[in-house]
Every structure is written in structure tokens, then in C-alpha cells.
Amino acid sequence: ERSRLNPDLVECIEMLENATKDNTGITFTVAINYGSRDEITRAVKKLAEDAAAGKILPDKITEESIENLLDTAELPDPDLLIRTGGEERLSNFLMWQIAYTEFYFTDVPWPDFNKDELLKAIEKYNGVYMENYYWAEETCAELTQKKEELMA
């Protein structure tokens, strides 16, 4: 929602979006004038309006119904959330979207967060991902073995 931003800033944002619209390598999202509670409230109000108008039955409302009305409907959920400056809270940021996101906390303040710090976060994320992968692989192997033992 950009209505409360300076028109020069909105123009700059639109120019950057246009210049990068065909990029496919990563999704980089900047949240300005954003609050997750407001985002979810707007989505729920829209669903309530649609239900009152008979456009959707309340028992047909799903997670997808809500997700499709969020500001980030066209974006993938984040894989990694980096929180700088020693903060370890969500601060009303993407509360719906980060349900399965990995978190990386650092005491480094945002102005000092550089490429080396980013690489540390990515290495930590990759380590957690690989730990989870190997745990799942080992667990599946153990379950398969127990199933075979029970079937014998």
C-alpha cells in the first residue's frame, strides 16, 4: 500500500520493479509501510464481505482463500528471515508467510550488515537445511527397517 509514501519514492519503486520484473534468480522483497496484522485484517474483511454477499460460503474458506488476498499473494513464502541488530521478534512482519521459514538472528546492526554477514546467514541456513534432510533420511530408513522387521 503506497498511498502514504512520497510520490518521488513511489516513482523510484515502480522504476525498480519495472527494471527487474523479468528477473528469475531470486525474489527480493522490501516491505515499506507494511504491517502483517493490517494485511491479515484486510484479507479477512474481504472474505467476510464476500461471504455476506454470497460470493463464498464460510465453510469454503481455506488457507488458500486467505493467502490469495494477502499483499504477497504472487510471491513465494520466504525460506530465510534475517533479523539484525540483536532483535529476536517478528515485529508484525509477514506473520502468515513465515510459518515454515528458517530464522537467522545476528547482533550486527542493519547498517553494518554486509556481504560477509549475508554469507554467514546463508551458511547457517544451508546447515539447518542439510541437518533436517539427513534427519529425515535417517528416520525414513529406520522406519523402513522396523516395517520390514514387523512384516517378517
mmCIF file of the C-alpha atoms, coordinates in Angstrom:
data_MODEL
# 
_entry.id   MODEL 
# 
loop_
_atom_site.group_PDB 
_atom_site.id 
_atom_site.type_symbol 
_atom_site.label_atom_id 
_atom_site.label_alt_id 
_atom_site.label_comp_id 
_atom_site.label_asym_id 
_atom_site.label_entity_id 
_atom_site.label_seq_id 
_atom_site.pdbx_PDB_ins_code 
_atom_site.Cartn_x 
_atom_site.Cartn_y 
_atom_site.Cartn_z 
_atom_site.occupancy 
_atom_site.B_iso_or_equiv 
_atom_site.pdbx_formal_charge 
_atom_site.auth_seq_id 
_atom_site.auth_comp_id 
_atom_site.auth_asym_id 
_atom_site.auth_atom_id 
_atom_site.pdbx_PDB_model_num 
ATOM 1   C CA . GLU A 1 1   ? 0.000   0.000   0.000   1.00 0.00 ? 1   GLU A CA 1 
ATOM 2   C CA . ARG A 1 2   ? 1.817   3.068   -1.250  1.00 0.00 ? 2   ARG A CA 1 
ATOM 3   C CA . SER A 1 3   ? -0.700  5.883   -0.807  1.00 0.00 ? 3   SER A CA 1 
ATOM 4   C CA . ARG A 1 4   ? 1.081   7.343   2.230   1.00 0.00 ? 4   ARG A CA 1 
ATOM 5   C CA . LEU A 1 5   ? 4.520   7.397   0.580   1.00 0.00 ? 5   LEU A CA 1 
ATOM 6   C CA . ASN A 1 6   ? 6.143   10.378  -1.107  1.00 0.00 ? 6   ASN A CA 1 
ATOM 7   C CA . PRO A 1 7   ? 5.309   10.345  -4.857  1.00 0.00 ? 7   PRO A CA 1 
ATOM 8   C CA . ASP A 1 8   ? 9.038   10.508  -5.719  1.00 0.00 ? 8   ASP A CA 1 
ATOM 9   C CA . LEU A 1 9   ? 9.642   7.344   -3.693  1.00 0.00 ? 9   LEU A CA 1 
ATOM 10  C CA . VAL A 1 10  ? 6.703   5.594   -5.356  1.00 0.00 ? 10  VAL A CA 1 
ATOM 11  C CA . GLU A 1 11  ? 8.090   6.524   -8.774  1.00 0.00 ? 11  GLU A CA 1 
ATOM 12  C CA . CYS A 1 12  ? 11.507  5.126   -7.824  1.00 0.00 ? 12  CYS A CA 1 
ATOM 13  C CA . ILE A 1 13  ? 9.958   1.884   -6.546  1.00 0.00 ? 13  ILE A CA 1 
ATOM 14  C CA . GLU A 1 14  ? 7.964   1.478   -9.750  1.00 0.00 ? 14  GLU A CA 1 
ATOM 15  C CA . MET A 1 15  ? 11.066  2.071   -11.866 1.00 0.00 ? 15  MET A CA 1 
ATOM 16  C CA . LEU A 1 16  ? 12.991  -0.603  -9.919  1.00 0.00 ? 16  LEU A CA 1 
ATOM 17  C CA . GLU A 1 17  ? 10.103  -3.056  -10.171 1.00 0.00 ? 17  GLU A CA 1 
ATOM 18  C CA . ASN A 1 18  ? 9.864   -2.495  -13.915 1.00 0.00 ? 18  ASN A CA 1 
ATOM 19  C CA . ALA A 1 19  ? 13.625  -2.868  -14.396 1.00 0.00 ? 19  ALA A CA 1 
ATOM 20  C CA . THR A 1 20  ? 13.686  -6.201  -12.536 1.00 0.00 ? 20  THR A CA 1 
ATOM 21  C CA . LYS A 1 21  ? 10.302  -7.663  -13.499 1.00 0.00 ? 21  LYS A CA 1 
ATOM 22  C CA . ASP A 1 22  ? 11.812  -10.359 -15.726 1.00 0.00 ? 22  ASP A CA 1 
ATOM 23  C CA . ASN A 1 23  ? 14.488  -11.478 -13.247 1.00 0.00 ? 23  ASN A CA 1 
ATOM 24  C CA . THR A 1 24  ? 14.077  -15.089 -12.149 1.00 0.00 ? 24  THR A CA 1 
ATOM 25  C CA . GLY A 1 25  ? 17.101  -15.909 -9.967  1.00 0.00 ? 25  GLY A CA 1 
ATOM 26  C CA . ILE A 1 26  ? 15.779  -14.855 -6.558  1.00 0.00 ? 26  ILE A CA 1 
ATOM 27  C CA . THR A 1 27  ? 12.866  -12.985 -5.086  1.00 0.00 ? 27  THR A CA 1 
ATOM 28  C CA . PHE A 1 28  ? 13.940  -9.914  -3.132  1.00 0.00 ? 28  PHE A CA 1 
ATOM 29  C CA . THR A 1 29  ? 11.160  -8.225  -1.197  1.00 0.00 ? 29  THR A CA 1 
ATOM 30  C CA . VAL A 1 30  ? 11.264  -4.904  0.620   1.00 0.00 ? 30  VAL A CA 1 
ATOM 31  C CA . ALA A 1 31  ? 8.370   -4.085  2.926   1.00 0.00 ? 31  ALA A CA 1 
ATOM 32  C CA . ILE A 1 32  ? 7.654   -0.369  3.330   1.00 0.00 ? 32  ILE A CA 1 
ATOM 33  C CA . ASN A 1 33  ? 4.641   0.947   5.246   1.00 0.00 ? 33  ASN A CA 1 
ATOM 34  C CA . TYR A 1 34  ? 3.701   -2.662  5.955   1.00 0.00 ? 34  TYR A CA 1 
ATOM 35  C CA . GLY A 1 35  ? 2.124   -4.382  8.926   1.00 0.00 ? 35  GLY A CA 1 
ATOM 36  C CA . SER A 1 36  ? 1.155   -8.048  8.985   1.00 0.00 ? 36  SER A CA 1 
ATOM 37  C CA . ARG A 1 37  ? -1.821  -7.565  11.286  1.00 0.00 ? 37  ARG A CA 1 
ATOM 38  C CA . ASP A 1 38  ? -3.210  -4.940  8.907   1.00 0.00 ? 38  ASP A CA 1 
ATOM 39  C CA . GLU A 1 39  ? -2.597  -7.231  5.926   1.00 0.00 ? 39  GLU A CA 1 
ATOM 40  C CA . ILE A 1 40  ? -4.405  -10.177 7.560   1.00 0.00 ? 40  ILE A CA 1 
ATOM 41  C CA . THR A 1 41  ? -7.242  -7.928  8.774   1.00 0.00 ? 41  THR A CA 1 
ATOM 42  C CA . ARG A 1 42  ? -7.814  -6.598  5.241   1.00 0.00 ? 42  ARG A CA 1 
ATOM 43  C CA . ALA A 1 43  ? -7.855  -10.161 3.844   1.00 0.00 ? 43  ALA A CA 1 
ATOM 44  C CA . VAL A 1 44  ? -10.343 -11.366 6.470   1.00 0.00 ? 44  VAL A CA 1 
ATOM 45  C CA . LYS A 1 45  ? -12.593 -8.314  5.941   1.00 0.00 ? 45  LYS A CA 1 
ATOM 46  C CA . LYS A 1 46  ? -12.649 -9.005  2.199   1.00 0.00 ? 46  LYS A CA 1 
ATOM 47  C CA . LEU A 1 47  ? -13.586 -12.642 2.831   1.00 0.00 ? 47  LEU A CA 1 
ATOM 48  C CA . ALA A 1 48  ? -16.318 -11.515 5.258   1.00 0.00 ? 48  ALA A CA 1 
ATOM 49  C CA . GLU A 1 49  ? -17.675 -9.101  2.630   1.00 0.00 ? 49  GLU A CA 1 
ATOM 50  C CA . ASP A 1 50  ? -17.648 -11.845 0.001   1.00 0.00 ? 50  ASP A CA 1 
ATOM 51  C CA . ALA A 1 51  ? -19.417 -14.241 2.389   1.00 0.00 ? 51  ALA A CA 1 
ATOM 52  C CA . ALA A 1 52  ? -22.055 -11.622 3.247   1.00 0.00 ? 52  ALA A CA 1 
ATOM 53  C CA . ALA A 1 53  ? -22.613 -11.008 -0.478  1.00 0.00 ? 53  ALA A CA 1 
ATOM 54  C CA . GLY A 1 54  ? -22.992 -14.742 -1.107  1.00 0.00 ? 54  GLY A CA 1 
ATOM 55  C CA . LYS A 1 55  ? -19.838 -14.933 -3.230  1.00 0.00 ? 55  LYS A CA 1 
ATOM 56  C CA . ILE A 1 56  ? -18.285 -17.560 -0.945  1.00 0.00 ? 56  ILE A CA 1 
ATOM 57  C CA . LEU A 1 57  ? -19.701 -19.889 1.660   1.00 0.00 ? 57  LEU A CA 1 
ATOM 58  C CA . PRO A 1 58  ? -17.986 -19.605 5.058   1.00 0.00 ? 58  PRO A CA 1 
ATOM 59  C CA . ASP A 1 59  ? -17.247 -23.350 5.116   1.00 0.00 ? 59  ASP A CA 1 
ATOM 60  C CA . LYS A 1 60  ? -15.456 -22.991 1.772   1.00 0.00 ? 60  LYS A CA 1 
ATOM 61  C CA . ILE A 1 61  ? -12.905 -20.517 3.158   1.00 0.00 ? 61  ILE A CA 1 
ATOM 62  C CA . THR A 1 62  ? -9.473  -22.136 3.132   1.00 0.00 ? 62  THR A CA 1 
ATOM 63  C CA . GLU A 1 63  ? -5.877  -21.177 3.834   1.00 0.00 ? 63  GLU A CA 1 
ATOM 64  C CA . GLU A 1 64  ? -5.548  -20.597 0.098   1.00 0.00 ? 64  GLU A CA 1 
ATOM 65  C CA . SER A 1 65  ? -8.535  -18.207 0.174   1.00 0.00 ? 65  SER A CA 1 
ATOM 66  C CA . ILE A 1 66  ? -6.713  -16.103 2.743   1.00 0.00 ? 66  ILE A CA 1 
ATOM 67  C CA . GLU A 1 67  ? -3.297  -16.381 1.061   1.00 0.00 ? 67  GLU A CA 1 
ATOM 68  C CA . ASN A 1 68  ? -4.755  -15.155 -2.227  1.00 0.00 ? 68  ASN A CA 1 
ATOM 69  C CA . LEU A 1 69  ? -5.833  -11.911 -0.543  1.00 0.00 ? 69  LEU A CA 1 
ATOM 70  C CA . LEU A 1 70  ? -2.526  -11.148 1.156   1.00 0.00 ? 70  LEU A CA 1 
ATOM 71  C CA . ASP A 1 71  ? -0.167  -8.464  -0.152  1.00 0.00 ? 71  ASP A CA 1 
ATOM 72  C CA . THR A 1 72  ? 2.315   -11.201 -1.023  1.00 0.00 ? 72  THR A CA 1 
ATOM 73  C CA . ALA A 1 73  ? -0.115  -13.424 -2.944  1.00 0.00 ? 73  ALA A CA 1 
ATOM 74  C CA . GLU A 1 74  ? 2.125   -13.501 -6.012  1.00 0.00 ? 74  GLU A CA 1 
ATOM 75  C CA . LEU A 1 75  ? 5.336   -14.132 -4.064  1.00 0.00 ? 75  LEU A CA 1 
ATOM 76  C CA . PRO A 1 76  ? 6.778   -17.347 -2.646  1.00 0.00 ? 76  PRO A CA 1 
ATOM 77  C CA . ASP A 1 77  ? 6.946   -17.650 1.134   1.00 0.00 ? 77  ASP A CA 1 
ATOM 78  C CA . PRO A 1 78  ? 10.401  -16.755 2.452   1.00 0.00 ? 78  PRO A CA 1 
ATOM 79  C CA . ASP A 1 79  ? 12.871  -19.568 3.043   1.00 0.00 ? 79  ASP A CA 1 
ATOM 80  C CA . LEU A 1 80  ? 15.065  -17.459 5.314   1.00 0.00 ? 80  LEU A CA 1 
ATOM 81  C CA . LEU A 1 81  ? 14.335  -14.457 7.543   1.00 0.00 ? 81  LEU A CA 1 
ATOM 82  C CA . ILE A 1 82  ? 17.362  -12.495 8.704   1.00 0.00 ? 82  ILE A CA 1 
ATOM 83  C CA . ARG A 1 83  ? 16.835  -10.379 11.801  1.00 0.00 ? 83  ARG A CA 1 
ATOM 84  C CA . THR A 1 84  ? 19.617  -7.868  12.527  1.00 0.00 ? 84  THR A CA 1 
ATOM 85  C CA . GLY A 1 85  ? 20.520  -5.691  15.489  1.00 0.00 ? 85  GLY A CA 1 
ATOM 86  C CA . GLY A 1 86  ? 20.029  -8.346  18.157  1.00 0.00 ? 86  GLY A CA 1 
ATOM 87  C CA . GLU A 1 87  ? 16.235  -8.364  17.794  1.00 0.00 ? 87  GLU A CA 1 
ATOM 88  C CA . GLU A 1 88  ? 14.563  -11.749 18.210  1.00 0.00 ? 88  GLU A CA 1 
ATOM 89  C CA . ARG A 1 89  ? 10.936  -10.959 17.467  1.00 0.00 ? 89  ARG A CA 1 
ATOM 90  C CA . LEU A 1 90  ? 8.720   -10.799 14.394  1.00 0.00 ? 90  LEU A CA 1 
ATOM 91  C CA . SER A 1 91  ? 7.764   -7.137  14.789  1.00 0.00 ? 91  SER A CA 1 
ATOM 92  C CA . ASN A 1 92  ? 4.485   -7.620  12.891  1.00 0.00 ? 92  ASN A CA 1 
ATOM 93  C CA . PHE A 1 93  ? 6.359   -8.811  9.789   1.00 0.00 ? 93  PHE A CA 1 
ATOM 94  C CA . LEU A 1 94  ? 4.983   -11.487 7.431   1.00 0.00 ? 94  LEU A CA 1 
ATOM 95  C CA . MET A 1 95  ? 3.354   -13.377 10.293  1.00 0.00 ? 95  MET A CA 1 
ATOM 96  C CA . TRP A 1 96  ? 1.311   -15.587 7.949   1.00 0.00 ? 96  TRP A CA 1 
ATOM 97  C CA . GLN A 1 97  ? 4.032   -16.153 5.375   1.00 0.00 ? 97  GLN A CA 1 
ATOM 98  C CA . ILE A 1 98  ? 6.881   -17.187 7.680   1.00 0.00 ? 98  ILE A CA 1 
ATOM 99  C CA . ALA A 1 99  ? 5.148   -20.204 9.211   1.00 0.00 ? 99  ALA A CA 1 
ATOM 100 C CA . TYR A 1 100 ? 7.850   -22.530 7.808   1.00 0.00 ? 100 TYR A CA 1 
ATOM 101 C CA . THR A 1 101 ? 10.691  -20.043 7.391   1.00 0.00 ? 101 THR A CA 1 
ATOM 102 C CA . GLU A 1 102 ? 14.125  -20.546 8.937   1.00 0.00 ? 102 GLU A CA 1 
ATOM 103 C CA . PHE A 1 103 ? 15.258  -17.665 11.184  1.00 0.00 ? 103 PHE A CA 1 
ATOM 104 C CA . TYR A 1 104 ? 18.726  -16.197 11.445  1.00 0.00 ? 104 TYR A CA 1 
ATOM 105 C CA . PHE A 1 105 ? 19.444  -13.748 14.256  1.00 0.00 ? 105 PHE A CA 1 
ATOM 106 C CA . THR A 1 106 ? 22.531  -11.568 14.412  1.00 0.00 ? 106 THR A CA 1 
ATOM 107 C CA . ASP A 1 107 ? 23.682  -8.788  16.715  1.00 0.00 ? 107 ASP A CA 1 
ATOM 108 C CA . VAL A 1 108 ? 25.095  -6.922  13.709  1.00 0.00 ? 108 VAL A CA 1 
ATOM 109 C CA . PRO A 1 109 ? 23.003  -3.771  13.105  1.00 0.00 ? 109 PRO A CA 1 
ATOM 110 C CA . TRP A 1 110 ? 21.411  -3.355  9.669   1.00 0.00 ? 110 TRP A CA 1 
ATOM 111 C CA . PRO A 1 111 ? 23.746  -0.539  8.510   1.00 0.00 ? 111 PRO A CA 1 
ATOM 112 C CA . ASP A 1 112 ? 26.737  -2.831  9.144   1.00 0.00 ? 112 ASP A CA 1 
ATOM 113 C CA . PHE A 1 113 ? 25.166  -5.961  7.641   1.00 0.00 ? 113 PHE A CA 1 
ATOM 114 C CA . ASN A 1 114 ? 27.391  -6.708  4.656   1.00 0.00 ? 114 ASN A CA 1 
ATOM 115 C CA . LYS A 1 115 ? 28.184  -9.482  2.199   1.00 0.00 ? 115 LYS A CA 1 
ATOM 116 C CA . ASP A 1 116 ? 30.199  -11.446 4.774   1.00 0.00 ? 116 ASP A CA 1 
ATOM 117 C CA . GLU A 1 117 ? 27.293  -11.331 7.221   1.00 0.00 ? 117 GLU A CA 1 
ATOM 118 C CA . LEU A 1 118 ? 24.898  -12.445 4.489   1.00 0.00 ? 118 LEU A CA 1 
ATOM 119 C CA . LEU A 1 119 ? 27.158  -15.379 3.667   1.00 0.00 ? 119 LEU A CA 1 
ATOM 120 C CA . LYS A 1 120 ? 27.153  -16.378 7.366   1.00 0.00 ? 120 LYS A CA 1 
ATOM 121 C CA . ALA A 1 121 ? 23.353  -16.376 7.339   1.00 0.00 ? 121 ALA A CA 1 
ATOM 122 C CA . ILE A 1 122 ? 23.214  -18.456 4.159   1.00 0.00 ? 122 ILE A CA 1 
ATOM 123 C CA . GLU A 1 123 ? 25.779  -20.944 5.523   1.00 0.00 ? 123 GLU A CA 1 
ATOM 124 C CA . LYS A 1 124 ? 23.735  -21.326 8.708   1.00 0.00 ? 124 LYS A CA 1 
ATOM 125 C CA . TYR A 1 125 ? 20.535  -21.775 6.664   1.00 0.00 ? 125 TYR A CA 1 
ATOM 126 C CA . ASN A 1 126 ? 22.181  -24.387 4.455   1.00 0.00 ? 126 ASN A CA 1 
ATOM 127 C CA . GLY A 1 127 ? 23.467  -26.204 7.543   1.00 0.00 ? 127 GLY A CA 1 
ATOM 128 C CA . VAL A 1 128 ? 19.996  -26.350 9.113   1.00 0.00 ? 128 VAL A CA 1 
ATOM 129 C CA . TYR A 1 129 ? 18.502  -27.497 5.817   1.00 0.00 ? 129 TYR A CA 1 
ATOM 130 C CA . MET A 1 130 ? 21.062  -30.273 5.455   1.00 0.00 ? 130 MET A CA 1 
ATOM 131 C CA . GLU A 1 131 ? 20.635  -31.343 9.102   1.00 0.00 ? 131 GLU A CA 1 
ATOM 132 C CA . ASN A 1 132 ? 16.877  -31.625 8.538   1.00 0.00 ? 132 ASN A CA 1 
ATOM 133 C CA . TYR A 1 133 ? 17.438  -33.511 5.274   1.00 0.00 ? 133 TYR A CA 1 
ATOM 134 C CA . TYR A 1 134 ? 19.785  -36.045 6.865   1.00 0.00 ? 134 TYR A CA 1 
ATOM 135 C CA . TRP A 1 135 ? 17.493  -36.441 9.898   1.00 0.00 ? 135 TRP A CA 1 
ATOM 136 C CA . ALA A 1 136 ? 14.539  -37.164 7.597   1.00 0.00 ? 136 ALA A CA 1 
ATOM 137 C CA . GLU A 1 137 ? 16.612  -39.571 5.514   1.00 0.00 ? 137 GLU A CA 1 
ATOM 138 C CA . GLU A 1 138 ? 17.783  -41.476 8.633   1.00 0.00 ? 138 GLU A CA 1 
ATOM 139 C CA . THR A 1 139 ? 14.280  -41.537 10.109  1.00 0.00 ? 139 THR A CA 1 
ATOM 140 C CA . CYS A 1 140 ? 12.823  -42.939 6.886   1.00 0.00 ? 140 CYS A CA 1 
ATOM 141 C CA . ALA A 1 141 ? 15.495  -45.616 6.800   1.00 0.00 ? 141 ALA A CA 1 
ATOM 142 C CA . GLU A 1 142 ? 14.772  -46.574 10.428  1.00 0.00 ? 142 GLU A CA 1 
ATOM 143 C CA . LEU A 1 143 ? 11.018  -46.721 9.796   1.00 0.00 ? 143 LEU A CA 1 
ATOM 144 C CA . THR A 1 144 ? 11.523  -48.849 6.704   1.00 0.00 ? 144 THR A CA 1 
ATOM 145 C CA . GLN A 1 145 ? 13.718  -51.264 8.665   1.00 0.00 ? 145 GLN A CA 1 
ATOM 146 C CA . LYS A 1 146 ? 11.145  -51.532 11.500  1.00 0.00 ? 146 LYS A CA 1 
ATOM 147 C CA . LYS A 1 147 ? 8.367   -52.127 8.977   1.00 0.00 ? 147 LYS A CA 1 
ATOM 148 C CA . GLU A 1 148 ? 10.397  -54.911 7.362   1.00 0.00 ? 148 GLU A CA 1 
ATOM 149 C CA . GLU A 1 149 ? 11.074  -56.463 10.776  1.00 0.00 ? 149 GLU A CA 1 
ATOM 150 C CA . LEU A 1 150 ? 7.368   -56.383 11.632  1.00 0.00 ? 150 LEU A CA 1 
ATOM 151 C CA . MET A 1 151 ? 6.414   -57.905 8.274   1.00 0.00 ? 151 MET A CA 1 
ATOM 152 C CA . ALA A 1 152 ? 8.919   -60.776 8.694   1.00 0.00 ? 152 ALA A CA 1 
# 
